Structure formats: structure tokens, C-alpha cells
Amino acid sequence: MSDYPYAGRFPVQRRLPDQGRPREELLAELAAMAAEEDAFWETGKCSGTMYCGDHDHYAFLARAFERFAHVNALQRDLCPSATKFEGEIVAMALDLFHGGPGAVGLVTTGGTGSILHAVLAYREHAADRLGGRRPNVIKPETAHPAFDKACHLFGVELRRAPIDPVTTRVDLDWVADHIDDATVALIGSACNYGYGTVDPIAELGSLALERGVGLHVDGCLGGFILPFGEELGYGVAPFDFRVPGVTSISADTHKYGYAFKGTSTVLFADKALRDAQYFFLTDWSGGKYCSPGMEGSRSGGLLAATWASMVSLGRAGYRRYAAEIFSVAAAMQDAVRSHEELRVLGDPTFLFSFTSEAFDVYHVNDFLRDRGWRLNGQQYPNAVHMAVTRPQTQPGVAEAWAADLAGAVAYAREHAGSTPKSGAIYGGVAGGMTDEADAFIKAVMADLLDRQSGLPPEPAAP
């Protein structure tokens, strides 16, 4: 990636211009950048990221968005449409996840937002019971780092449960042994980001009921596709409010809900849990303030576009796309299993991960990157994963995967004695989990924010 993207092609804005530039000129620059960046994922060789990949669908959502882009969803008296959109998005999600009488929810800004709201709700709901003691939640190590972030921000103790290295599902005995009277919630993933596997939600639910704690199911990734995989007979076990003990669910509309980035849902089995995370300030000189979520101003356009995506597709549309994705994911997994040197981790769904005991699997990744594939790297053990989305369902992509993977395995055998070029893209550092690894990642982030997102040096004066 260039340190200063597009600096050699388009003007660099170092300050607010005295006079604005022509709109047509700006739109032409935006069109050029968008077309070039879209050309990569349009090949179908990009894991995750672009969940729909249908420009007609995006154009439809853009038309819905533009009608309400300028509207602030905070001002419901001026834009009652936001109340309609948000209420119906939540209702459709609750229907999909079998929410019972009294189940409620919120629309948030994304998966992290939904997880933050859930952890905050559990902390606040238990505050009186704990009497000032620090609450804790227990998550599988594989559950999303947003739980770690939420606990860090809200002062909640996080207990990370190990997983079974074969199934990649959480160790239930460890969870049971680490619940105490300050535990407010257990976490299960449906499915987890790393391996595409679903934790034993029914067993976690039984444990939560037995010990009197909450159970949050993180369906941010799989929430809007796994229910249709279940309907299609792909062996997806119930993970939603049908499972006794499940008290909240997060599910991203901006992933397999095929909405624009910036929306998710967090759903609660009862109002008391949702209401606990409200913020009130009734003695402010500016008036009585109450915020149902952490965000203040939000664009009504995102609510309108999300609503339009869900209503336009309907169950039949989601089921049709899920059938295509699950079918291609199965074919791509079969290609991996056809090589004795590779091992698929656990029993995955539409997302799968694989490793190798014969060589460093990042050699496979190196070869595939040269063939235009963008996979996600993992660590402990070294592995790579593919999240299958609609772009992979294009004709010929699964066949290209099988052919390129065969070449990658041959390349990895040949280079087994050397060090691969790639690694765990989300932060793996040679040497394992050490202080040096933390320092390295901080340096990477500083480089990204301070240099790559900065401006190129000004040209020298003539």
C-alpha cells in the first residue's frame, strides 16, 4: 500500500481551499478511485469484506440513502420515518431470531457497537446486585476482540476461555469452573470470525440458566446467513432465542444483511436488560437528555438503506443467496480437504480456516496472493481463512480456487525450508504473544495513522 494513496495522480488537500473545486472534477476523481478499488474484489478472490458485491443492489440502496442522508435520526419529531425504519429493522431481526414476547432491540453502528451496548447493558443491569464489585464476563478466546475492547472501556473483567484445538469450540468445563457470583454474562459465537465454527450455544444456555447469568450470542458475522443455512439443511444448530438461556444477540445488517456499512442490531430477550444501558441527564441546562444508545447524531440514510435492503430481499432473497454461498463454501472446503497436507479447522460453515503440519501454511498464502487472492491470516496455529460471500458465487471462482490451491500446495512443499513472506494479517508477530509483539502492533498503528494517513511532504520551493 502506498504511504500516500493517489498523491501522484490527484491534488493533495493540505488546507481548506479558498475557493471550492468544481463538483464535476471531484466526482471524476471519486469515480476513478472507486472503479479501481472495486476491480479487486469484483474478481471474487477477496475473503469477506464485500458481502453483497452486487452493484445494482448498491445503486438501489444509494437511492434509498440519498433520500434521508441529510436527516438526523436523533430528531424524531422532524423525521418520523427514522422511527419507522428502526422499529421495523428491529422487528424483522427479532422475527428472524425467534424473539419472544417482550423481546426488544437497537440499531447500532456496527458489530463493535452492538457488542459494546451488550456488555454495557449487562454491567448496568447487574450493578445493584453487585454493590460496587467489579463484574466479569466469560468469552471463548475465539470470540471477537470487540468484547475485549468493551470490557476495557467499561471496567469489566474479561475471562478468556480456551477452546478445543480440534473442534475450535469453547471449553465448557473451563467456563463452568470460572463462573462466580460477579459473572454477569457468558459469550458464545455463531459463528466466530477465525474459524467459522459455532460454539455449543445450547450447552452454554443450560449453564447460564443453571448459574443465573446472561448469555450473549455474537451473531455479528453469521446472524443473517446461518438461519437460512439451517433452513437449507446445512446442519446449523439453533443459536437464537429458541435456545433457553440466550438473553441477547448481536447480528450485523451490514454483513450478510447486505446493507451499507454502518449498521448492526443488538437484541435483548427482555426490556429490562436493554433499558439498563440508557443514559440520562435530567438536570442539564440545555434540557432533559436521554440517549437510548451511545451514539448521538446518526444519518437517517443508513436506516433507510438498511430497511430497504431487508424488505427488498425478503426471506426468499436471503435464502437464495445463502444457498449459493453455502454451496460454494462446501466446494472450496472440499478443494482444501483434497490435499493431505492441509487440514480444515473444526466443522466450519460458510467461512472456513485451514492449516498444515507439513509446512508453514503462509507459503500457501504467499502463492495465492501472487494469483490475486486476499485471504486473512491467523495465528496459534498459523492458518488462513476464507469468508465466502456473494462475489465468490460468480461462475468460475470456485474452480479457480481449486486450481490455484493445487499450485499453492506444490509451491509450499518446494519452499517448506524457507520463511514465508506473509503472516497473520490481523497482527501476528513472530515469536508469539509477547511484550515485543504489543510494541510492534503499536508501531504499526502509529505508522498507519501518522504516516500512511498523513500527507506527503510539500514540494520544495523552486
CSV table of N, CA, C and O in Angstrom, one decimal, residues 209-276:
chain,number,residue,atom,x,y,z
A,209,LEU,N,-28.5,-20.7,32.5
A,209,LEU,CA,-29.7,-20.8,33.4
A,209,LEU,C,-29.4,-21.4,34.7
A,209,LEU,O,-29.9,-21.0,35.8
A,210,GLU,N,-28.5,-22.5,34.7
A,210,GLU,CA,-28.2,-23.1,36.0
A,210,GLU,C,-27.5,-22.2,37.0
A,210,GLU,O,-27.7,-22.2,38.2
A,211,ARG,N,-26.6,-21.3,36.4
A,211,ARG,CA,-25.8,-20.4,37.3
A,211,ARG,C,-26.4,-19.0,37.4
A,211,ARG,O,-25.8,-18.2,38.1
A,212,GLY,N,-27.5,-18.8,36.7
A,212,GLY,CA,-28.2,-17.5,36.9
A,212,GLY,C,-27.5,-16.3,36.3
A,212,GLY,O,-27.5,-15.2,36.8
A,213,VAL,N,-26.8,-16.5,35.1
A,213,VAL,CA,-26.1,-15.4,34.4
A,213,VAL,C,-26.7,-15.3,33.0
A,213,VAL,O,-27.4,-16.2,32.5
A,214,GLY,N,-26.4,-14.2,32.3
A,214,GLY,CA,-26.8,-14.0,31.0
A,214,GLY,C,-26.0,-14.8,30.0
A,214,GLY,O,-24.9,-15.2,30.3
A,215,LEU,N,-26.5,-14.9,28.8
A,215,LEU,CA,-25.8,-15.5,27.6
A,215,LEU,C,-26.0,-14.6,26.4
A,215,LEU,O,-27.1,-14.5,25.9
A,216,HIS,N,-24.9,-14.0,26.0
A,216,HIS,CA,-24.9,-13.2,24.7
A,216,HIS,C,-24.4,-14.1,23.6
A,216,HIS,O,-23.3,-14.6,23.7
A,217,VAL,N,-25.2,-14.2,22.5
A,217,VAL,CA,-24.7,-14.9,21.3
A,217,VAL,C,-24.3,-13.8,20.3
A,217,VAL,O,-25.1,-13.0,19.9
A,218,ASP,N,-23.0,-13.9,19.9
A,218,ASP,CA,-22.5,-13.0,18.9
A,218,ASP,C,-22.7,-13.5,17.6
A,218,ASP,O,-21.9,-14.4,17.1
A,219,GLY,N,-23.8,-13.1,16.9
A,219,GLY,CA,-24.0,-13.4,15.5
A,219,GLY,C,-23.7,-12.3,14.6
A,219,GLY,O,-24.3,-12.2,13.5
A,220,CYS,N,-22.8,-11.4,15.0
A,220,CYS,CA,-22.4,-10.3,14.1
A,220,CYS,C,-22.1,-10.7,12.7
A,220,CYS,O,-22.5,-10.2,11.7
A,221,LEU,N,-21.3,-11.8,12.6
A,221,LEU,CA,-20.9,-12.3,11.3
A,221,LEU,C,-21.9,-13.2,10.7
A,221,LEU,O,-22.3,-13.0,9.6
A,222,GLY,N,-22.4,-14.2,11.5
A,222,GLY,CA,-23.3,-15.2,10.9
A,222,GLY,C,-24.8,-15.0,11.0
A,222,GLY,O,-25.6,-15.7,10.5
A,223,GLY,N,-25.2,-13.9,11.7
A,223,GLY,CA,-26.6,-13.8,12.1
A,223,GLY,C,-27.5,-13.8,11.0
A,223,GLY,O,-28.6,-14.4,11.0
A,224,PHE,N,-27.2,-13.1,9.9
A,224,PHE,CA,-28.1,-13.0,8.8
A,224,PHE,C,-27.9,-14.0,7.6
A,224,PHE,O,-28.5,-13.9,6.6
A,225,ILE,N,-27.1,-15.1,7.9
A,225,ILE,CA,-27.0,-16.1,6.9
A,225,ILE,C,-27.2,-17.5,7.6
A,225,ILE,O,-27.8,-18.4,6.9
A,226,LEU,N,-26.8,-17.7,8.8
A,226,LEU,CA,-26.9,-19.0,9.4
A,226,LEU,C,-28.4,-19.5,9.5
A,226,LEU,O,-28.6,-20.7,9.3
A,227,PRO,N,-29.3,-18.6,9.8
A,227,PRO,CA,-30.7,-19.1,9.9
A,227,PRO,C,-31.2,-19.7,8.6
A,227,PRO,O,-31.9,-20.7,8.5
A,228,PHE,N,-30.7,-19.2,7.5
A,228,PHE,CA,-31.1,-19.7,6.2
A,228,PHE,C,-30.3,-21.0,5.8
A,228,PHE,O,-30.8,-21.9,5.2
A,229,GLY,N,-29.0,-21.1,6.4
A,229,GLY,CA,-28.3,-22.3,6.3
A,229,GLY,C,-29.0,-23.4,7.0
A,229,GLY,O,-29.1,-24.6,6.5
A,230,GLU,N,-29.6,-23.1,8.2
A,230,GLU,CA,-30.4,-24.1,8.9
A,230,GLU,C,-31.6,-24.5,8.1
A,230,GLU,O,-31.9,-25.7,8.0
A,231,GLU,N,-32.3,-23.6,7.5
A,231,GLU,CA,-33.5,-23.9,6.7
A,231,GLU,C,-33.1,-24.8,5.5
A,231,GLU,O,-33.9,-25.6,5.0
A,232,LEU,N,-31.9,-24.6,4.9
A,232,LEU,CA,-31.4,-25.3,3.8
A,232,LEU,C,-30.8,-26.7,4.1
A,232,LEU,O,-30.4,-27.4,3.2
A,233,GLY,N,-30.8,-27.0,5.4
A,233,GLY,CA,-30.3,-28.3,5.8
A,233,GLY,C,-28.8,-28.5,5.9
A,233,GLY,O,-28.3,-29.6,5.8
A,234,TYR,N,-28.1,-27.4,6.2
A,234,TYR,CA,-26.7,-27.4,6.3
A,234,TYR,C,-26.2,-27.7,7.8
A,234,TYR,O,-25.0,-27.5,8.1
A,235,GLY,N,-27.0,-28.3,8.6
A,235,GLY,CA,-26.6,-28.7,9.9
A,235,GLY,C,-26.3,-27.6,10.9
A,235,GLY,O,-25.5,-27.8,11.8
A,236,VAL,N,-26.9,-26.4,10.7
A,236,VAL,CA,-26.7,-25.3,11.6
A,236,VAL,C,-27.7,-25.5,12.8
A,236,VAL,O,-28.9,-25.5,12.6
A,237,ALA,N,-27.2,-25.7,14.0
A,237,ALA,CA,-28.0,-25.9,15.2
A,237,ALA,C,-28.6,-24.6,15.6
A,237,ALA,O,-28.0,-23.5,15.4
A,238,PRO,N,-29.8,-24.6,16.2
A,238,PRO,CA,-30.4,-23.3,16.7
A,238,PRO,C,-29.4,-22.6,17.7
A,238,PRO,O,-28.7,-23.2,18.5
A,239,PHE,N,-29.3,-21.3,17.5
A,239,PHE,CA,-28.4,-20.5,18.3
A,239,PHE,C,-29.1,-19.2,18.8
A,239,PHE,O,-28.4,-18.4,19.5
A,240,ASP,N,-30.4,-19.1,18.5
A,240,ASP,CA,-31.0,-17.8,18.8
A,240,ASP,C,-31.9,-17.9,20.0
A,240,ASP,O,-31.7,-18.7,21.0
A,241,PHE,N,-33.0,-17.1,20.1
A,241,PHE,CA,-33.8,-17.0,21.3
A,241,PHE,C,-34.6,-18.3,21.5
A,241,PHE,O,-35.3,-18.4,22.5
A,242,ARG,N,-34.6,-19.2,20.6
A,242,ARG,CA,-35.2,-20.5,20.8
A,242,ARG,C,-34.5,-21.3,21.9
A,242,ARG,O,-35.0,-22.2,22.5
A,243,VAL,N,-33.2,-21.0,22.0
A,243,VAL,CA,-32.4,-21.7,23.0
A,243,VAL,C,-32.6,-21.2,24.4
A,243,VAL,O,-32.3,-20.0,24.6
A,244,PRO,N,-33.1,-21.9,25.3
A,244,PRO,CA,-33.3,-21.4,26.7
A,244,PRO,C,-31.9,-20.9,27.2
A,244,PRO,O,-30.9,-21.6,27.1
A,245,GLY,N,-32.0,-19.8,27.8
A,245,GLY,CA,-30.8,-19.2,28.4
A,245,GLY,C,-30.2,-18.1,27.6
A,245,GLY,O,-29.4,-17.2,28.1
A,246,VAL,N,-30.5,-18.0,26.3
A,246,VAL,CA,-30.0,-16.9,25.5
A,246,VAL,C,-30.7,-15.6,25.9
A,246,VAL,O,-32.0,-15.5,25.8
A,247,THR,N,-30.0,-14.6,26.3
A,247,THR,CA,-30.6,-13.3,26.7
A,247,THR,C,-30.3,-12.1,25.8
A,247,THR,O,-31.0,-11.1,25.9
A,248,SER,N,-29.3,-12.3,24.9
A,248,SER,CA,-29.1,-11.2,23.9
A,248,SER,C,-28.4,-11.8,22.7
A,248,SER,O,-27.7,-12.8,22.8
A,249,ILE,N,-28.5,-11.1,21.6
A,249,ILE,CA,-27.9,-11.5,20.3
A,249,ILE,C,-27.4,-10.2,19.6
A,249,ILE,O,-28.1,-9.2,19.6
A,250,SER,N,-26.2,-10.3,19.0
A,250,SER,CA,-25.8,-9.2,18.1
A,250,SER,C,-25.7,-9.8,16.7
A,250,SER,O,-25.3,-10.9,16.5
A,251,ALA,N,-26.2,-9.0,15.7
A,251,ALA,CA,-26.2,-9.5,14.3
A,251,ALA,C,-26.1,-8.3,13.4
A,251,ALA,O,-26.8,-7.3,13.5
A,252,ASP,N,-25.1,-8.4,12.5
A,252,ASP,CA,-24.8,-7.2,11.6
A,252,ASP,C,-25.6,-7.2,10.4
A,252,ASP,O,-25.5,-8.1,9.5
A,253,THR,N,-26.4,-6.2,10.2
A,253,THR,CA,-27.1,-6.0,8.9
A,253,THR,C,-26.2,-5.6,7.8
A,253,THR,O,-26.4,-5.8,6.6
A,254,HIS,N,-25.0,-5.0,8.2
A,254,HIS,CA,-24.1,-4.6,7.1
A,254,HIS,C,-23.1,-5.7,6.6
A,254,HIS,O,-22.2,-5.4,5.9
A,255,LYS,N,-23.3,-6.9,7.1
A,255,LYS,CA,-22.6,-8.1,6.6
A,255,LYS,C,-23.6,-8.9,5.7
A,255,LYS,O,-23.9,-8.4,4.6
A,256,TYR,N,-24.0,-10.0,6.1
A,256,TYR,CA,-24.9,-10.8,5.3
A,256,TYR,C,-26.3,-10.3,5.3
A,256,TYR,O,-27.2,-11.0,4.7
A,257,GLY,N,-26.6,-9.2,5.9
A,257,GLY,CA,-27.9,-8.5,5.7
A,257,GLY,C,-27.8,-7.6,4.5
A,257,GLY,O,-28.9,-7.1,4.0
A,258,TYR,N,-26.6,-7.5,3.9
A,258,TYR,CA,-26.4,-6.8,2.6
A,258,TYR,C,-26.8,-5.3,2.6
A,258,TYR,O,-27.2,-4.8,1.6
A,259,ALA,N,-26.7,-4.7,3.8
A,259,ALA,CA,-26.9,-3.3,3.9
A,259,ALA,C,-25.6,-2.6,3.7
A,259,ALA,O,-24.5,-3.2,3.7
A,260,PHE,N,-25.6,-1.2,3.7
A,260,PHE,CA,-24.4,-0.5,3.7
A,260,PHE,C,-23.7,-0.6,5.0
A,260,PHE,O,-24.3,-0.8,6.1
A,261,LYS,N,-22.3,-0.4,5.0
A,261,LYS,CA,-21.6,-0.4,6.2
A,261,LYS,C,-22.1,0.7,7.2
A,261,LYS,O,-22.3,1.8,6.8
A,262,GLY,N,-22.1,0.3,8.4
A,262,GLY,CA,-22.5,1.2,9.5
A,262,GLY,C,-23.8,0.9,10.2
A,262,GLY,O,-24.3,1.8,10.9
A,263,THR,N,-24.3,-0.3,10.0
A,263,THR,CA,-25.5,-0.7,10.8
A,263,THR,C,-25.4,-2.1,11.3
A,263,THR,O,-24.8,-3.0,10.7
A,264,SER,N,-25.9,-2.4,12.5
A,264,SER,CA,-26.0,-3.7,13.1
A,264,SER,C,-27.2,-3.7,14.0
A,264,SER,O,-27.8,-2.6,14.3
A,265,THR,N,-27.5,-4.8,14.6
A,265,THR,CA,-28.6,-4.9,15.5
A,265,THR,C,-28.1,-5.6,16.8
A,265,THR,O,-27.2,-6.5,16.7
A,266,VAL,N,-28.6,-5.1,18.0
A,266,VAL,CA,-28.4,-5.8,19.2
A,266,VAL,C,-29.7,-6.0,19.8
A,266,VAL,O,-30.5,-5.1,19.9
A,267,LEU,N,-30.0,-7.3,20.1
A,267,LEU,CA,-31.4,-7.7,20.5
A,267,LEU,C,-31.4,-8.3,21.9
A,267,LEU,O,-30.4,-9.0,22.3
A,268,PHE,N,-32.4,-8.0,22.7
A,268,PHE,CA,-32.5,-8.4,24.1
A,268,PHE,C,-33.8,-9.2,24.3
A,268,PHE,O,-34.8,-8.9,23.8
A,269,ALA,N,-33.7,-10.3,25.1
A,269,ALA,CA,-34.8,-11.1,25.4
A,269,ALA,C,-35.9,-10.3,26.2
A,269,ALA,O,-37.1,-10.7,26.2
A,270,ASP,N,-35.5,-9.3,27.0
A,270,ASP,CA,-36.5,-8.5,27.7
A,270,ASP,C,-36.0,-7.1,27.8
A,270,ASP,O,-34.8,-6.8,27.7
A,271,LYS,N,-37.0,-6.2,28.1
A,271,LYS,CA,-36.7,-4.8,28.1
A,271,LYS,C,-35.8,-4.4,29.2
A,271,LYS,O,-35.1,-3.4,29.1
A,272,ALA,N,-35.9,-5.1,30.3
A,272,ALA,CA,-35.1,-4.6,31.5
A,272,ALA,C,-33.6,-4.6,31.2
A,272,ALA,O,-32.9,-3.7,31.6
A,273,LEU,N,-33.1,-5.6,30.4
A,273,LEU,CA,-31.7,-5.6,30.0
A,273,LEU,C,-31.4,-4.5,29.1
A,273,LEU,O,-30.4,-3.8,29.2
A,274,ARG,N,-32.2,-4.3,28.1
A,274,ARG,CA,-32.0,-3.2,27.1
A,274,ARG,C,-32.0,-1.8,27.8
A,274,ARG,O,-31.2,-0.9,27.6
A,275,ASP,N,-33.0,-1.6,28.7
A,275,ASP,CA,-33.2,-0.3,29.3
A,275,ASP,C,-32.1,0.0,30.3
A,275,ASP,O,-31.9,1.2,30.6
A,276,ALA,N,-31.4,-1.0,30.8
A,276,ALA,CA,-30.3,-0.7,31.7
A,276,ALA,C,-29.2,0.1,31.2
A,276,ALA,O,-28.5,0.8,31.9
